[in-house]
Short mmCIF file of C-alpha atoms and ligand atoms in Angstrom, two decimals:
data_model
loop_
_atom_site.label_atom_id
_atom_site.label_comp_id
_atom_site.label_asym_id
_atom_site.label_seq_id
_atom_site.Cartn_x
_atom_site.Cartn_y
_atom_site.Cartn_z
CA MET A 1 5.69 3.85 -41.96
CA ILE A 2 4.56 7.49 -42.54
CA ASP A 3 1.59 7.84 -44.88
CA LEU A 4 -0.08 11.04 -45.71
CA LYS A 5 -3.10 10.87 -47.94
CA GLY A 6 -4.82 13.91 -49.49
CA VAL A 7 -3.50 16.26 -46.80
CA ASN A 8 -4.50 19.89 -46.90
CA LYS A 9 -3.77 22.53 -44.35
CA TYR A 10 -5.18 25.99 -44.16
CA TYR A 11 -4.39 29.10 -42.09
CA GLN A 12 -7.12 31.58 -41.62
CA ASN A 13 -6.41 35.29 -40.81
CA GLU A 14 -8.91 38.22 -40.78
CA GLU A 15 -8.95 38.77 -44.58
CA ASP A 16 -8.27 35.44 -46.22
CA THR A 17 -7.45 31.79 -46.02
CA LEU A 18 -3.90 30.55 -46.72
CA HIS A 19 -3.79 27.10 -48.33
CA VAL A 20 -0.33 26.07 -46.99
CA LEU A 21 -0.35 22.32 -47.81
CA GLN A 22 -2.13 21.35 -50.94
CA ASN A 23 -3.13 17.74 -51.59
CA ILE A 24 -0.06 16.15 -50.12
CA ASP A 25 0.35 12.47 -50.66
CA LEU A 26 3.58 11.23 -49.10
CA TYR A 27 4.87 7.83 -48.06
CA ILE A 28 8.06 7.53 -46.11
CA ASP A 29 9.49 4.09 -45.33
CA ARG A 30 11.59 2.96 -42.43
CA GLY A 31 15.38 3.54 -43.03
CA GLU A 32 14.96 6.42 -45.49
CA MET A 33 16.93 9.62 -45.04
CA VAL A 34 14.77 12.30 -46.77
CA ALA A 35 15.71 15.84 -47.43
CA ILE A 36 12.93 18.34 -47.69
CA MET A 37 13.92 21.48 -49.59
CA GLY A 38 11.94 24.52 -50.58
CA PRO A 39 11.88 28.29 -50.44
CA SER A 40 11.02 30.14 -47.22
CA GLY A 41 7.29 30.06 -46.75
CA SER A 42 6.70 27.04 -48.93
CA GLY A 43 5.29 24.95 -46.10
CA LYS A 44 8.26 22.87 -44.81
CA SER A 45 7.73 23.68 -41.20
CA THR A 46 3.98 23.11 -41.52
CA LEU A 47 4.65 19.72 -43.04
CA ILE A 48 7.21 18.53 -40.42
CA ASN A 49 4.96 19.74 -37.58
CA LEU A 50 2.29 17.59 -38.96
CA LEU A 51 4.68 14.62 -39.45
CA GLY A 52 5.99 15.03 -35.85
CA PHE A 53 2.47 15.07 -34.23
CA ILE A 54 2.83 18.68 -33.25
CA ASP A 55 0.03 19.82 -35.36
CA THR A 56 -3.04 17.61 -35.64
CA SER A 57 -5.58 19.97 -37.21
CA PHE A 58 -5.51 19.39 -40.97
CA GLU A 59 -7.70 17.85 -43.60
CA GLY A 60 -6.96 14.31 -44.97
CA GLN A 61 -5.30 11.38 -43.40
CA TYR A 62 -2.05 10.72 -41.53
CA LEU A 63 -1.51 7.04 -40.97
CA PHE A 64 1.54 6.14 -38.89
CA GLU A 65 2.27 2.43 -39.09
CA GLY A 66 -1.35 2.01 -40.35
CA GLU A 67 -2.81 3.93 -37.33
CA SER A 68 -4.23 7.43 -37.10
CA PHE A 69 -3.51 9.47 -33.99
CA THR A 70 -5.06 12.75 -35.02
CA GLN A 71 -8.23 12.23 -32.86
CA TRP A 72 -6.33 11.38 -29.76
CA SER A 73 -6.22 13.70 -26.73
CA ASP A 74 -3.36 16.17 -26.40
CA ASN A 75 -1.97 14.10 -23.58
CA ALA A 76 -1.97 10.87 -25.54
CA ILE A 77 -0.52 12.65 -28.62
CA SER A 78 2.27 14.02 -26.47
CA LYS A 79 3.16 10.57 -25.25
CA ILE A 80 3.13 9.28 -28.82
CA ARG A 81 5.37 12.09 -29.91
CA ASN A 82 7.86 11.39 -27.13
CA GLN A 83 8.04 7.72 -28.00
CA MET A 84 7.98 8.05 -31.80
CA VAL A 85 9.96 11.17 -32.74
CA GLY A 86 13.33 12.60 -31.96
CA PHE A 87 13.67 16.31 -32.82
CA VAL A 88 16.88 18.18 -33.73
CA PHE A 89 16.72 21.94 -34.24
CA GLN A 90 18.87 24.59 -35.89
CA ASN A 91 19.62 26.34 -32.63
CA PHE A 92 20.26 23.04 -30.65
CA SER A 93 17.70 23.90 -28.01
CA LEU A 94 19.79 22.56 -25.09
CA ILE A 95 19.08 23.51 -21.54
CA GLU A 96 21.96 25.87 -20.61
CA ASN A 97 22.12 25.18 -16.94
CA TYR A 98 22.04 21.34 -17.39
CA THR A 99 25.16 19.48 -18.21
CA VAL A 100 25.59 17.52 -21.35
CA PHE A 101 24.76 14.34 -19.40
CA GLU A 102 21.64 15.91 -17.91
CA ASN A 103 20.45 17.16 -21.30
CA VAL A 104 20.76 13.85 -22.92
CA GLU A 105 19.22 12.04 -19.88
CA LEU A 106 16.03 14.18 -19.83
CA PRO A 107 13.98 12.27 -22.39
CA LEU A 108 14.61 9.05 -20.49
CA LEU A 109 13.29 10.63 -17.28
CA TYR A 110 10.28 11.86 -19.19
CA ASN A 111 9.63 8.28 -20.34
CA GLY A 112 9.66 6.91 -16.82
CA TYR A 113 13.25 5.97 -16.13
CA HIS A 114 14.69 6.61 -12.63
CA PHE A 115 17.79 8.76 -12.51
CA HIS A 116 19.99 5.76 -11.28
CA GLN A 117 18.98 3.71 -14.43
CA THR A 118 20.08 6.22 -17.05
CA LYS A 119 23.95 6.30 -16.87
CA GLU A 120 24.75 3.40 -19.20
CA GLU A 121 22.38 4.49 -21.97
CA VAL A 122 23.41 8.17 -21.73
CA MET A 123 27.14 7.26 -21.92
CA GLU A 124 26.50 4.94 -24.75
CA VAL A 125 24.91 7.63 -27.03
CA LEU A 126 27.43 10.17 -25.90
CA THR A 127 30.10 7.76 -27.04
CA MET A 128 28.34 7.20 -30.34
CA VAL A 129 28.35 10.99 -31.08
CA GLY A 130 31.92 11.29 -29.99
CA LEU A 131 31.39 13.22 -26.75
CA LYS A 132 31.89 10.80 -23.92
CA ASP A 133 34.51 12.97 -22.28
CA LYS A 134 32.21 15.98 -22.31
CA ALA A 135 29.42 14.57 -20.14
CA GLU A 136 30.04 16.90 -17.25
CA LYS A 137 30.47 20.03 -19.41
CA TYR A 138 27.69 22.65 -19.92
CA PRO A 139 26.46 23.56 -23.42
CA LYS A 140 28.20 26.92 -23.37
CA GLN A 141 31.56 25.27 -22.96
CA LEU A 142 31.15 23.38 -26.30
CA SER A 143 31.43 24.41 -29.91
CA GLY A 144 28.31 24.65 -32.07
CA GLY A 145 29.09 21.34 -33.75
CA GLN A 146 29.50 19.70 -30.34
CA GLN A 147 26.28 21.20 -29.13
CA GLN A 148 24.44 19.72 -32.13
CA ARG A 149 25.97 16.39 -31.40
CA VAL A 150 24.51 16.62 -27.89
CA ALA A 151 21.11 17.45 -29.39
CA ILE A 152 21.43 14.39 -31.68
CA ALA A 153 22.36 12.17 -28.77
CA ARG A 154 19.23 13.50 -26.99
CA ALA A 155 17.11 12.82 -30.04
CA VAL A 156 18.20 9.24 -30.42
CA ILE A 157 18.38 8.05 -26.85
CA THR A 158 14.83 6.98 -26.67
CA SER A 159 15.19 4.99 -29.85
CA PRO A 160 12.49 6.98 -31.67
CA LYS A 161 10.87 5.60 -34.83
CA PHE A 162 12.13 8.56 -36.73
CA ILE A 163 14.11 11.74 -36.41
CA ILE A 164 12.97 15.15 -37.63
CA ALA A 165 15.90 17.53 -38.09
CA ASP A 166 14.87 21.15 -38.85
CA GLU A 167 17.86 22.90 -40.52
CA PRO A 168 20.31 21.17 -38.20
CA THR A 169 23.37 22.61 -39.98
CA GLY A 170 21.84 26.06 -40.41
CA ALA A 171 23.96 27.57 -37.57
CA LEU A 172 27.17 25.78 -38.36
CA ASP A 173 30.21 26.45 -40.64
CA SER A 174 30.56 24.27 -43.75
CA HIS A 175 33.18 21.93 -42.24
CA THR A 176 31.13 21.37 -39.06
CA SER A 177 27.97 20.96 -41.17
CA GLU A 178 29.61 18.20 -43.12
CA GLU A 179 30.63 16.44 -39.90
CA ILE A 180 27.05 16.64 -38.59
CA MET A 181 25.66 15.34 -41.84
CA ARG A 182 28.15 12.48 -41.71
CA LEU A 183 26.82 11.65 -38.26
CA PHE A 184 23.26 11.56 -39.54
CA ALA A 185 24.29 9.34 -42.41
CA GLU A 186 26.01 6.99 -40.08
CA LEU A 187 22.89 6.74 -37.94
CA ASN A 188 20.98 6.04 -41.07
CA GLN A 189 23.31 3.49 -42.45
CA LYS A 190 24.45 1.65 -39.27
CA ASP A 191 21.32 1.89 -37.14
CA HIS A 192 18.82 2.22 -39.97
CA ALA A 193 17.50 5.37 -38.43
CA THR A 194 14.81 7.04 -40.40
CA ILE A 195 15.61 10.70 -40.83
CA ILE A 196 13.57 13.58 -42.26
CA LEU A 197 15.77 16.60 -42.71
CA VAL A 198 14.74 20.13 -43.65
CA THR A 199 17.64 21.93 -45.27
CA HIS A 200 18.46 24.88 -47.46
CA ASP A 201 21.95 23.59 -48.07
CA PRO A 202 22.37 21.66 -51.33
CA GLU A 203 25.61 20.09 -49.89
CA ASN A 204 23.58 18.25 -47.35
CA ILE A 205 21.62 16.41 -50.06
CA SER A 206 24.49 14.11 -51.02
CA HIS A 207 24.00 12.25 -47.76
CA CYS A 208 20.26 11.66 -48.25
CA THR A 209 18.46 8.78 -49.95
CA ARG A 210 15.66 10.87 -51.24
CA LEU A 211 14.91 14.46 -52.12
CA ILE A 212 11.47 16.16 -51.80
CA GLN A 213 11.13 19.68 -53.18
CA ILE A 214 8.12 21.65 -52.03
CA ARG A 215 6.89 24.95 -53.37
CA ASP A 216 3.66 26.91 -52.47
CA GLY A 217 2.53 23.94 -50.36
CA LYS A 218 2.85 21.36 -53.11
CA ILE A 219 5.37 18.59 -53.67
CA MET A 220 6.99 19.58 -56.92
CA GLU A 221 9.65 16.91 -57.09
CA ASP A 222 10.15 13.63 -55.19
CA ARG A 223 13.06 11.42 -56.21
CA GLU A 224 15.45 8.77 -54.97
CA LEU A 225 19.09 9.75 -54.75
CA LYS A 226 21.81 7.35 -55.66
CA GLU A 227 24.73 6.78 -53.30
P1 ADP B 1 8.62 27.24 -44.46
O1 ADP B 1 8.94 26.29 -43.31
O2 ADP B 1 8.76 26.49 -45.78
O3 ADP B 1 9.34 28.48 -44.39
P2 ADP B 1 6.04 27.51 -43.19
O4 ADP B 1 5.46 26.13 -43.12
O5 ADP B 1 6.60 28.01 -41.97
O6 ADP B 1 7.06 27.53 -44.40
O7 ADP B 1 4.92 28.46 -43.76
C1 ADP B 1 4.04 28.24 -44.83
C2 ADP B 1 3.05 29.40 -44.98
O8 ADP B 1 2.20 29.45 -43.91
C3 ADP B 1 3.75 30.82 -44.97
O9 ADP B 1 3.09 31.60 -45.88
C4 ADP B 1 3.52 31.24 -43.59
O10 ADP B 1 3.52 32.63 -43.49
C5 ADP B 1 2.22 30.63 -43.15
N1 ADP B 1 2.07 30.33 -41.75
C6 ADP B 1 2.91 29.42 -41.00
N2 ADP B 1 2.45 29.36 -39.75
C7 ADP B 1 1.34 30.14 -39.69
C8 ADP B 1 0.38 30.43 -38.65
N3 ADP B 1 0.55 29.91 -37.39
N4 ADP B 1 -0.60 31.25 -38.94
C9 ADP B 1 -0.77 31.79 -40.20
N5 ADP B 1 0.03 31.50 -41.18
C10 ADP B 1 1.04 30.74 -40.92
#
């Protein structure tokens, strides 16, 4: 599904050039749950920005289902991103003055739904993440773990081709982290969701099917994980 070939990425500042991704070859198939680990500054964010069609200026080739989108206009790329990728962030990134329902509904409205067509689907994903009775609450009225569940519901409601989760448990205690990781694992196993997860927490790895270690912009290790 995701196929990077010979990808290099540079950042230029006044004095020098930083080679942040170095000759990356990476294939990720449908249904994988991939953990990306590496020290701070190793290139993880750069890599997922590229995978998630946020950054399209790099050397080399990114084929998604056999097609390259890098030359497309910003507008077209935004549409592709909305359709293909669901994002989950460390800080949840919910809209505070929207209810849980409205937060989860928003991607559907962006994708052309009318507000009277959304209820069933919103309630379905809220039920899936265990929050159907919280639809009318505001993010501030929920715990961190519940807010992350809302963010996951928002990420999956458009049935994206894959989910990028950037340190999704970074702001949560270990018990809640485990619950969130179980939810991701369930999405992966039951719905065959493809999940790419950046994490610092070795505990999260046990739920993943594959581990990629990056260091100084290079893939140092890439291995399957057994159940
Ligand atoms: P990680 O997510 O693993 O912490 P990043 O991908 O954020 O690493 O960063 C990789 C390297 O690229 C770091 O040295 C960082 O300072 C540098 N970098 C990231 N973004 C930029 C940018 N917009 N301009 C210049 N350098 C950047």
